[in-house]
Tab-separated table of C-alpha atoms in Angstrom:
chain	number	residue	atom	x	y	z
A	1206	MET	CA	-95.631	-100.759	-21.510
A	1207	LYS	CA	-93.705	-97.619	-20.012
A	1208	ALA	CA	-91.916	-98.414	-17.137
A	1209	PRO	CA	-93.261	-95.865	-14.258
A	1210	ILE	CA	-90.592	-93.322	-13.756
A	1211	ALA	CA	-89.559	-91.744	-10.741
A	1212	ASN	CA	-88.180	-88.255	-10.631
A	1213	TRP	CA	-87.046	-85.825	-7.769
A	1214	LEU	CA	-87.369	-82.012	-8.130
A	1215	PRO	CA	-85.935	-80.318	-5.093
A	1216	ARG	CA	-86.994	-76.696	-3.674
A	1217	SER	CA	-84.332	-74.058	-3.006
A	1218	ARG	CA	-84.631	-72.962	0.610
A	1219	MET	CA	-85.841	-69.487	-0.493
A	1220	LYS	CA	-88.754	-70.820	-1.592
A	1221	LEU	CA	-89.195	-72.761	1.685
A	1222	ARG	CA	-88.677	-69.899	3.824
A	1223	SER	CA	-91.410	-67.867	1.066
A	1224	SER	CA	-94.124	-70.437	1.631
A	1225	ARG	CA	-93.410	-71.152	5.833
A	1226	GLY	CA	-91.744	-67.893	6.716
A	1227	PRO	CA	-88.140	-67.313	7.793
A	1228	ASN	CA	-88.245	-68.902	10.993
A	1229	CYS	CA	-89.547	-72.481	9.534
A	1230	ASP	CA	-87.495	-74.725	11.461
A	1231	GLU	CA	-89.084	-77.819	9.799
A	1232	ALA	CA	-86.645	-79.547	6.422
A	1233	ASN	CA	-84.643	-77.108	5.076
A	1234	CYS	CA	-85.261	-79.002	1.774
A	1235	ARG	CA	-88.218	-81.672	0.576
A	1236	ALA	CA	-88.600	-83.969	-2.449
A	1237	THR	CA	-91.616	-84.213	-4.892
A	1238	THR	CA	-92.153	-87.272	-6.654
A	1239	VAL	CA	-93.566	-87.441	-9.776
A	1240	ILE	CA	-94.627	-90.495	-10.833
A	1241	GLU	CA	-96.335	-91.478	-14.171
A	1242	ASN	CA	-98.170	-94.202	-16.057
A	1243	VAL	CA	-98.942	-95.942	-12.916
A	1244	THR	CA	-101.042	-99.188	-12.947
A	1245	LEU	CA	-102.321	-101.851	-11.136
A	1246	ALA	CA	-98.791	-103.785	-10.986
A	1247	ILE	CA	-95.907	-103.738	-8.923
A	1248	VAL	CA	-93.996	-99.853	-9.113
A	1249	ILE	CA	-90.530	-100.148	-9.046
A	1250	ILE	CA	-88.878	-96.774	-7.681
A	1251	GLU	CA	-85.549	-96.558	-7.384
A	1252	GLU	CA	-83.580	-94.715	-4.829
A	1253	ALA	CA	-83.093	-91.121	-5.038
A	1254	THR	CA	-81.137	-88.528	-2.947
A	1255	VAL	CA	-81.424	-85.368	-3.152
A	1256	ASP	CA	-78.172	-83.588	-5.015
A	1257	SER	CA	-75.550	-82.449	-2.749
A	1258	SER	CA	-75.183	-79.315	-4.407
A	1259	ALA	CA	-78.456	-78.358	-3.417
A	1260	ARG	CA	-78.753	-79.373	0.422
A	1261	ASP	CA	-78.273	-78.107	3.220
A	1262	PRO	CA	-75.412	-79.281	5.386
A	1263	TRP	CA	-77.916	-80.143	7.976
A	1264	CYS	CA	-80.585	-81.399	5.749
A	1265	PRO	CA	-80.681	-85.165	5.742
A	1266	ARG	CA	-80.204	-87.998	2.395
A	1267	VAL	CA	-83.921	-88.423	1.241
A	1268	LYS	CA	-84.644	-92.081	0.370
A	1269	VAL	CA	-87.178	-93.906	-0.537
A	1270	GLN	CA	-87.649	-97.778	0.195
A	1271	PRO	CA	-89.341	-99.471	-3.011
A	1272	SER	CA	-92.927	-100.598	-2.132
A	1273	THR	CA	-95.087	-102.430	-3.968
A	1274	VAL	CA	-98.928	-101.827	-5.348
A	1275	ASN	CA	-101.639	-102.671	-2.766
A	1276	GLY	CA	-98.773	-103.689	-0.332
A	1277	THR	CA	-98.169	-107.033	-2.258
A	1278	GLU	CA	-95.757	-108.981	-4.476
A	1279	ALA	CA	-96.145	-110.718	-7.861
A	1280	ASP	CA	-95.675	-114.058	-8.310
A	1281	GLN	CA	-92.538	-115.207	-9.555
A	1282	PHE	CA	-91.598	-118.474	-11.842
A	1283	VAL	CA	-90.546	-121.323	-10.101
A	1284	PRO	CA	-88.962	-123.905	-12.450
A	1285	HIS	CA	-91.002	-126.777	-10.711
A	1286	ILE	CA	-90.029	-129.831	-12.921
A	1287	SER	CA	-86.570	-128.984	-12.769
A	1288	VAL	CA	-86.682	-128.938	-9.072
A	1289	THR	CA	-88.117	-132.544	-8.665
A	1290	ILE	CA	-86.283	-134.052	-11.263
A	1291	GLY	CA	-83.214	-132.720	-9.393
A	1292	LEU	CA	-84.263	-133.713	-6.240
A	1293	LEU	CA	-85.238	-137.249	-7.415
A	1294	LEU	CA	-81.532	-137.769	-9.280
A	1295	SER	CA	-80.161	-136.674	-5.825
A	1296	LEU	CA	-81.748	-139.094	-3.934
A	1297	ALA	CA	-80.982	-141.647	-6.976
A	1298	SER	CA	-77.142	-140.541	-6.172
A	1299	VAL	CA	-77.500	-141.474	-2.512
A	1300	GLY	CA	-79.230	-144.845	-3.012
A	1301	VAL	CA	-76.024	-145.604	-5.922
A	1302	PHE	CA	-73.665	-144.694	-3.273
A	1303	ILE	CA	-74.773	-146.877	-0.602
A	1304	TYR	CA	-74.979	-149.676	-3.187
A	1305	PHE	CA	-71.260	-149.189	-3.682
A	1306	ILE	CA	-70.145	-148.961	-0.443
A	1307	HIS	CA	-72.431	-152.595	0.324
A	1308	HIS	CA	-70.829	-153.910	-3.044
A	1309	ALA	CA	-67.203	-152.981	-2.305
A	1310	ALA	CA	-67.989	-154.854	1.524
A	1311	GLU	CA	-68.835	-157.799	0.123
A	1312	SER	CA	-66.340	-158.411	-2.905
A	1313	ILE	CA	-63.495	-158.125	-0.943
A	1314	GLN	CA	-64.872	-160.634	1.331
A	1315	ALA	CA	-61.834	-163.940	1.350
A	1316	GLU	CA	-65.067	-166.237	0.441
A	1317	ASN	CA	-66.861	-164.289	-2.629
A	1318	VAL	CA	-62.589	-163.788	-4.060
A	1319	ILE	CA	-62.178	-167.349	-3.806
A	1320	ALA	CA	-65.256	-168.233	-5.664
A	1321	ALA	CA	-65.090	-165.569	-8.279
A	1322	VAL	CA	-61.780	-166.885	-9.146
A	1323	SER	CA	-62.750	-170.778	-8.793
A	1324	ARG	CA	-65.098	-169.768	-11.691
A	1325	ASP	CA	-62.482	-167.861	-13.873
A	1326	LEU	CA	-60.498	-171.306	-13.322
A	1327	HIS	CA	-63.362	-173.621	-14.176
A	1328	TYR	CA	-64.055	-171.410	-17.446
A	1329	ALA	CA	-60.316	-171.993	-18.117
A	1330	ILE	CA	-60.612	-175.631	-17.997
A	1331	ASP	CA	-63.772	-175.522	-20.013
A	1332	ARG	CA	-61.830	-173.403	-22.720
A	1333	LEU	CA	-58.442	-175.133	-23.016
A	1334	TYR	CA	-59.565	-178.745	-21.979
A	1335	PRO	CA	-62.747	-178.904	-24.321
A	1336	GLN	CA	-62.974	-182.776	-24.846
A	1337	SER	CA	-64.288	-184.692	-21.827
A	1338	LEU	CA	-64.000	-188.523	-21.184
A	1339	GLY	CA	-66.221	-190.727	-20.515
A	1340	LYS	CA	-66.612	-192.070	-17.293
A	1341	GLU	CA	-67.330	-196.101	-18.327
A	1342	SER	CA	-65.542	-196.651	-21.332
A	1343	PRO	CA	-62.462	-197.825	-20.725
A	1344	GLU	CA	-60.825	-197.054	-24.292
A	1345	THR	CA	-61.551	-193.072	-23.186
A	1346	GLU	CA	-58.643	-193.791	-20.673
A	1347	ARG	CA	-55.308	-191.557	-21.740
A	1348	ASP	CA	-51.900	-193.103	-22.400
A	1349	ALA	CA	-49.948	-192.443	-19.015
A	1350	GLU	CA	-46.916	-193.276	-20.781
A	1351	HIS	CA	-46.834	-190.992	-24.357
A	1352	GLU	CA	-47.888	-187.943	-21.930
A	1353	ARG	CA	-44.687	-188.604	-19.609
A	1354	ALA	CA	-42.323	-188.268	-22.787
A	1355	PRO	CA	-42.032	-186.710	-26.752
A	1356	PRO	CA	-42.159	-189.879	-29.035
A	1357	LYS	CA	-38.744	-190.055	-29.363
A	1358	GLN	CA	-38.826	-192.534	-32.639
A	1359	ASP	CA	-40.549	-189.329	-34.298
A	1360	LEU	CA	-38.067	-186.425	-33.545
A	1361	PRO	CA	-35.396	-186.268	-36.361
A	1362	ALA	CA	-32.116	-187.746	-35.606
A	1363	GLY	CA	-29.487	-185.005	-33.723
A	1364	PHE	CA	-32.333	-182.590	-33.066
A	1365	ASP	CA	-30.782	-181.514	-29.666
A	1366	ARG	CA	-27.525	-181.622	-31.659
A	1367	LYS	CA	-28.636	-180.121	-34.666
A	1368	ALA	CA	-31.146	-177.758	-33.241
A	1369	ARG	CA	-30.976	-173.669	-33.296
A	1370	PRO	CA	-32.573	-171.429	-30.516
A	1371	VAL	CA	-34.640	-168.896	-30.850
A	1372	THR	CA	-34.025	-166.100	-27.712
A	1373	ALA	CA	-36.213	-163.837	-26.485
A	1374	ALA	CA	-35.558	-160.122	-27.151
A	1375	GLN	CA	-37.356	-158.977	-23.743
A	1376	SER	CA	-38.227	-159.989	-20.404
A	1377	ASP	CA	-41.713	-160.630	-19.945
A	1378	TYR	CA	-44.445	-163.306	-18.898
A	1379	LEU	CA	-45.345	-165.267	-21.962
A	1380	GLN	CA	-49.075	-165.092	-22.206
A	1381	ALA	CA	-50.081	-167.022	-25.486
A	1382	VAL	CA	-48.292	-169.409	-27.741
A	1383	ASP	CA	-50.248	-169.665	-31.051
A	1384	VAL	CA	-49.501	-173.030	-31.950
A	1385	ASP	CA	-50.963	-172.705	-35.478
A	1386	ARG	CA	-49.308	-169.834	-36.618
A	1387	LEU	CA	-46.180	-171.882	-35.757
A	1388	LEU	CA	-47.058	-175.058	-37.040
A	1389	GLU	CA	-47.726	-172.988	-40.658
A	1390	LEU	CA	-44.314	-171.829	-40.623
A	1391	ALA	CA	-42.316	-175.312	-39.576
A	1392	LYS	CA	-44.841	-176.446	-43.242
A	1393	GLN	CA	-43.677	-173.933	-45.353
A	1394	HIS	CA	-39.943	-174.207	-43.963
A	1395	ASP	CA	-39.746	-177.791	-43.493
A	1396	LEU	CA	-39.108	-177.591	-39.992
A	1397	VAL	CA	-39.681	-179.167	-36.533
A	1398	LEU	CA	-40.205	-176.309	-33.812
A	1399	SER	CA	-40.010	-177.329	-29.932
A	1400	ILE	CA	-41.343	-174.500	-27.575
A	1401	GLU	CA	-39.074	-174.371	-24.581
A	1402	GLN	CA	-41.122	-173.047	-21.895
A	1403	ARG	CA	-45.358	-172.999	-21.566
A	1404	PRO	CA	-47.526	-169.991	-21.154
A	1405	GLY	CA	-47.036	-168.371	-17.682
A	1406	LYS	CA	-43.469	-168.867	-17.252
A	1407	PHE	CA	-41.314	-165.564	-16.863
A	1408	PHE	CA	-38.169	-165.185	-19.725
A	1409	PHE	CA	-35.092	-162.846	-19.062
A	1410	LYS	CA	-33.731	-161.528	-21.960
A	1411	GLY	CA	-31.347	-162.971	-24.050
A	1412	ARG	CA	-33.221	-166.648	-22.942
A	1413	ASP	CA	-34.142	-169.955	-25.702
A	1414	LEU	CA	-37.733	-169.470	-26.795
A	1415	VAL	CA	-38.516	-171.848	-29.458
A	1416	ARG	CA	-35.561	-174.699	-30.864
A	1417	VAL	CA	-35.327	-174.812	-34.727
A	1418	TRP	CA	-34.608	-177.919	-36.575
A	1419	PRO	CA	-32.633	-177.769	-39.349
A	1420	GLY	CA	-30.880	-175.277	-37.647
A	1421	ALA	CA	-29.203	-174.180	-40.972
A	1422	LYS	CA	-32.737	-172.633	-41.778
A	1423	LEU	CA	-32.754	-170.272	-39.483
A	1424	ASP	CA	-32.069	-166.596	-40.019
A	1425	ASP	CA	-33.434	-163.214	-39.064
A	1426	ALA	CA	-36.752	-162.993	-40.684
A	1427	LEU	CA	-37.747	-166.043	-39.815
A	1428	ALA	CA	-36.432	-166.030	-35.949
A	1429	ALA	CA	-38.756	-162.387	-36.108
A	1430	ASP	CA	-41.704	-164.642	-37.313
A	1431	VAL	CA	-41.362	-167.244	-34.662
A	1432	ARG	CA	-41.461	-164.476	-32.178
A	1433	ALA	CA	-44.417	-163.131	-33.990
A	1434	ALA	CA	-46.204	-166.133	-32.738
A	1435	LEU	CA	-45.124	-165.502	-29.568
A	1436	CYS	CA	-47.073	-163.118	-26.869
A	1437	PHE	CA	-45.228	-161.304	-24.639
A	1438	GLY	CA	-46.696	-159.500	-21.668
A	1439	LYS	CA	-46.047	-157.613	-17.921
A	1440	ARG	CA	-48.484	-160.036	-16.064
A	1441	ARG	CA	-49.607	-163.744	-15.837
A	1442	THR	CA	-53.316	-164.624	-17.578
A	1443	LEU	CA	-55.366	-167.171	-17.794
A	1444	VAL	CA	-55.784	-166.896	-21.797
A	1445	GLN	CA	-53.176	-170.386	-21.878
A	1446	ASP	CA	-52.175	-170.678	-17.901
A	1447	ILE	CA	-54.305	-172.574	-16.233
A	1448	GLU	CA	-52.254	-172.827	-13.405
A	1449	PHE	CA	-52.474	-168.899	-12.740
A	1450	ALA	CA	-56.015	-169.266	-11.062
A	1451	ILE	CA	-54.457	-172.107	-8.738
A	1452	ASP	CA	-51.798	-169.992	-7.891
A	1453	GLN	CA	-54.305	-167.134	-7.013
A	1454	LEU	CA	-56.508	-169.156	-4.835
A	1455	VAL	CA	-53.502	-170.971	-3.403
A	1456	GLU	CA	-52.088	-167.278	-2.530
A	1457	VAL	CA	-55.183	-166.560	-0.499
A	1458	ALA	CA	-55.167	-169.553	1.598
A	1459	VAL	CA	-51.467	-169.942	2.077
A	1460	ARG	CA	-52.072	-166.091	3.785
A	1461	ALA	CA	-55.247	-166.527	5.454
A	1462	LEU	CA	-52.992	-169.922	7.502
A	1463	SER	CA	-49.755	-167.129	8.371
A	1464	PRO	CA	-49.742	-166.225	11.930
A	1465	CYS	CA	-50.949	-163.012	11.943
A	1466	ILE	CA	-54.449	-164.077	10.251
A	1467	ASN	CA	-54.509	-167.456	10.968
A	1468	ASP	CA	-57.954	-167.761	9.863
A	1469	PRO	CA	-58.597	-171.455	8.830
A	1470	PHE	CA	-61.640	-171.401	7.332
A	1471	THR	CA	-60.935	-169.687	4.569
A	1472	ALA	CA	-58.024	-172.383	3.797
A	1473	MET	CA	-60.644	-174.807	3.910
A	1474	ASN	CA	-63.063	-172.838	1.867
A	1475	TYR	CA	-60.005	-172.884	-0.629
A	1476	LEU	CA	-59.515	-176.521	-0.512
A	1477	ASP	CA	-63.276	-176.986	-1.301
A	1478	ARG	CA	-63.206	-175.191	-4.334
A	1479	LEU	CA	-59.966	-176.816	-5.786
A	1480	GLY	CA	-61.050	-180.245	-5.649
A	1481	ALA	CA	-64.506	-179.362	-7.235
A	1482	ALA	CA	-62.007	-177.536	-9.927
A	1483	LEU	CA	-59.544	-180.949	-10.123
A	1484	CYS	CA	-62.608	-182.795	-10.356
A	1485	LEU	CA	-64.199	-181.114	-13.509
A	1486	LEU	CA	-59.879	-181.906	-14.735
A	1487	ALA	CA	-60.112	-184.996	-13.964
A	1488	GLU	CA	-63.113	-185.590	-16.217
A	1489	LYS	CA	-60.998	-183.512	-19.178
A	1490	THR	CA	-58.711	-184.721	-21.915
A	1491	ILE	CA	-55.117	-183.188	-21.704
A	1492	PRO	CA	-54.497	-182.644	-25.201
A	1493	SER	CA	-50.853	-184.074	-26.783
A	1494	PRO	CA	-48.441	-181.829	-26.520
A	1495	PHE	CA	-47.297	-183.000	-30.271
A	1496	ARG	CA	-48.433	-180.871	-33.472
A	1497	TYR	CA	-48.196	-183.317	-36.886
A	1498	ASP	CA	-49.081	-181.486	-40.339
A	1499	ASP	CA	-51.516	-183.501	-42.827
A	1500	GLU	CA	-48.616	-186.363	-43.798
A	1501	GLY	CA	-48.470	-187.348	-39.923
A	1502	ARG	CA	-45.126	-185.502	-39.895
A	1503	LEU	CA	-44.167	-184.097	-36.535
A	1504	ARG	CA	-43.759	-180.208	-36.952
A	1505	VAL	CA	-44.348	-178.774	-33.455
A	1506	VAL	CA	-43.248	-179.833	-29.987
A	1507	THR	CA	-45.322	-177.444	-27.845
A	1508	ASP	CA	-44.493	-177.672	-23.320
A	1509	ARG	CA	-47.938	-177.914	-21.200
A	1510	SER	CA	-49.404	-177.949	-18.131
A	1511	SER	CA	-49.162	-181.581	-17.006
A	1512	LEU	CA	-51.272	-183.563	-14.275
A	1513	ALA	CA	-48.683	-184.170	-12.083
A	1514	GLY	CA	-47.546	-180.565	-12.459
A	1515	ILE	CA	-51.161	-178.988	-11.619
A	1516	VAL	CA	-51.634	-181.479	-8.476
A	1517	ASP	CA	-48.554	-180.035	-7.314
A	1518	ALA	CA	-49.398	-176.347	-7.916
A	1519	ALA	CA	-52.798	-177.070	-6.118
A	1520	PHE	CA	-51.107	-178.837	-2.812
A	1521	ASN	CA	-47.506	-178.016	-2.382
A	1522	GLN	CA	-47.958	-174.476	-0.438
A	1523	ILE	CA	-51.044	-175.019	1.078
A	1524	ARG	CA	-49.777	-178.088	2.931
A	1525	GLN	CA	-46.463	-176.939	3.855
A	1526	ALA	CA	-48.353	-173.839	5.586
A	1527	ALA	CA	-50.855	-176.037	7.056
A	1528	ARG	CA	-47.758	-178.172	8.728
A	1529	GLY	CA	-49.366	-178.440	12.768
A	1530	ASN	CA	-53.153	-177.171	11.757
A	1531	THR	CA	-55.170	-180.638	12.017
A	1532	SER	CA	-58.618	-179.119	10.797
A	1533	VAL	CA	-56.632	-177.803	7.431
A	1534	THR	CA	-54.608	-181.381	7.118
A	1535	LEU	CA	-58.167	-182.929	7.731
A	1536	ARG	CA	-59.831	-181.400	5.038
A	1537	LEU	CA	-56.829	-182.029	2.643
A	1538	LEU	CA	-57.356	-185.354	3.285
A	1539	GLU	CA	-60.693	-185.170	2.262
A	1540	THR	CA	-60.262	-182.989	-0.797
A	1541	ILE	CA	-57.576	-185.946	-2.131
A	1542	THR	CA	-60.309	-188.864	-1.623
A	1543	GLY	CA	-63.040	-187.232	-3.352
A	1544	VAL	CA	-60.933	-186.362	-6.037
A	1545	ALA	CA	-59.793	-189.992	-5.976
A	1546	ARG	CA	-63.061	-191.066	-6.511
A	1547	HIS	CA	-63.229	-189.069	-10.336
A	1548	THR	CA	-60.631	-190.201	-11.890
A	1549	ARG	CA	-58.563	-193.222	-13.595
A	1550	ASP	CA	-55.648	-191.860	-14.808
A	1551	PRO	CA	-52.296	-193.394	-13.113
A	1552	VAL	CA	-50.205	-190.322	-13.533
A	1553	PHE	CA	-53.088	-188.121	-11.921
A	1554	ARG	CA	-53.662	-190.728	-9.294
A	1555	GLU	CA	-49.914	-191.056	-8.142
A	1556	ALA	CA	-49.736	-187.415	-7.978
A	1557	LEU	CA	-52.851	-187.441	-5.502
A	1558	GLY	CA	-51.510	-190.585	-3.585
A	1559	ARG	CA	-47.759	-188.414	-3.233
A	1560	HIS	CA	-49.739	-185.921	-1.434
A	1561	ALA	CA	-51.527	-188.145	0.553
A	1562	GLU	CA	-48.610	-189.728	2.109
A	1563	THR	CA	-46.531	-186.154	2.327
A	1564	ALA	CA	-49.592	-184.822	4.292
A	1565	HIS	CA	-49.873	-187.881	6.505
A	1566	GLY	CA	-46.135	-187.562	7.290
A	1567	ASP	CA	-46.652	-184.144	8.084
A	1568	GLY	CA	-49.402	-184.731	10.873
A	1569	GLU	CA	-47.447	-187.485	12.640
A	1570	HIS	CA	-44.618	-184.762	13.325
A	1571	SER	CA	-46.433	-181.547	13.853
A	1572	ILE	CA	-50.079	-182.783	15.507
A	1573	HIS	CA	-49.482	-184.248	19.078
A	1574	ASN	CA	-52.489	-184.646	20.393
A	1575	PRO	CA	-53.443	-188.381	19.619
A	1576	LEU	CA	-57.286	-188.144	19.277
A	1577	ASP	CA	-56.402	-185.265	16.470
A	1578	ARG	CA	-53.449	-187.862	14.661
A	1579	ALA	CA	-55.794	-191.059	14.801
A	1580	ASP	CA	-58.377	-188.247	12.458
A	1581	VAL	CA	-55.530	-187.860	10.092
A	1582	ASP	CA	-54.640	-191.755	10.498
A	1583	GLN	CA	-58.407	-192.570	9.348
A	1584	ARG	CA	-58.680	-189.454	6.274
A	1585	TYR	CA	-55.384	-191.478	5.110
A	1586	ARG	CA	-56.475	-194.922	5.428
A	1587	ASP	CA	-59.563	-193.573	3.463
A	1588	ALA	CA	-57.495	-191.533	0.497
A	1589	ILE	CA	-55.315	-194.414	-0.329
A	1590	GLU	CA	-58.316	-196.816	-0.465
A	1591	ASN	CA	-60.039	-194.786	-2.549
A	1592	LEU	CA	-56.747	-194.254	-5.040
A	1593	GLN	CA	-56.050	-197.590	-5.133
A	1594	GLY	CA	-59.975	-198.332	-5.716
A	1595	ARG	CA	-60.701	-200.523	-2.840
A	1596	SER	CA	-63.551	-199.115	-1.065
A	1597	GLU	CA	-66.167	-195.947	-1.204
A	1598	PRO	CA	-65.272	-193.231	1.050
A	1599	SER	CA	-67.499	-191.935	3.608
A	1600	VAL	CA	-70.212	-189.308	3.145
A	1601	ALA	CA	-67.808	-187.130	5.046
A	1602	THR	CA	-64.954	-187.091	1.988
A	1603	LYS	CA	-67.225	-186.303	-0.486
A	1604	VAL	CA	-66.521	-183.307	-1.774
A	1605	CYS	CA	-67.383	-183.650	-5.600
A	1606	GLU	CA	-70.627	-184.500	-5.659
């Protein structure tokens, strides 16, 4: 359809005067509009003015405002579906933002942080120590002497004197050791390899990583193969470092006991979670650090976390930070009592007893209230009796149930 056309045709003043007379004081110019092809739709009329060359100086500019047929406008297209979807997405975004704020506030609370790290610790224990001890069979007890020292009769004569070291090529944390790869290298070259430190330790550049016997077989190619079996990184991980999760829990508890925070409940929560993890560890078989080939010859000696070392990492700093705090000291002794019921290992019990004695001695020197000291004495007696296997603990000390 052809769009409406608006044409403005000015008349000269001579024609105006001839039609209206010489004394006509009305408008000096007029405009007529010729509209063609008018239909029952909106007629769009562009704004028009008389050309300035054809107007009188006193003649005002003539403007025609847009209008519509019958004074109404036609309906315009509105994207209802798009507007509705956009509104729903906006409401969903607001809901997600509110959930994010709530989740962030919940995740940074101390008890949730301790629970999350405790789950990682339990997972690491199950993964690194998959074999479980029988609770009733005495044949499954560990050989404590075998764990304390390597079998000297299996080491080659003059091992310490004739072995040569493979040094670290960088300063970083040792994250993992591929023991199977080292075992293959030892069998291939007829070697005995001794790993100096366990995963989680920091190595300075040039420090001894692995000692190789006999040292005469060590060359640059073999040293590169040995280094390739050790994974280094910028930070510690839980891949083969069980003490890393314990240190994270200890960090939260020690900060909670600092003078500026003074939050003993967080420290007690840590001791509860730690006691549960130690109970789980007490039921596991700690693998031997010695690896033999198919012929029974010693090939690789590894360094791994010992039971005494794990107990020291768990209790040393929290016991020192809790000196003088009665509630945390009591919970520490209760935790030791509960863990003692879940182990028959003499090394484990010896480490627990050492910390029980130290905590009791700290309480005698730093806790001055007679009633508080009496409570500490009672918890200490319960711990010693359970470590020696003479009696059952009270209901309050069953932290592992």
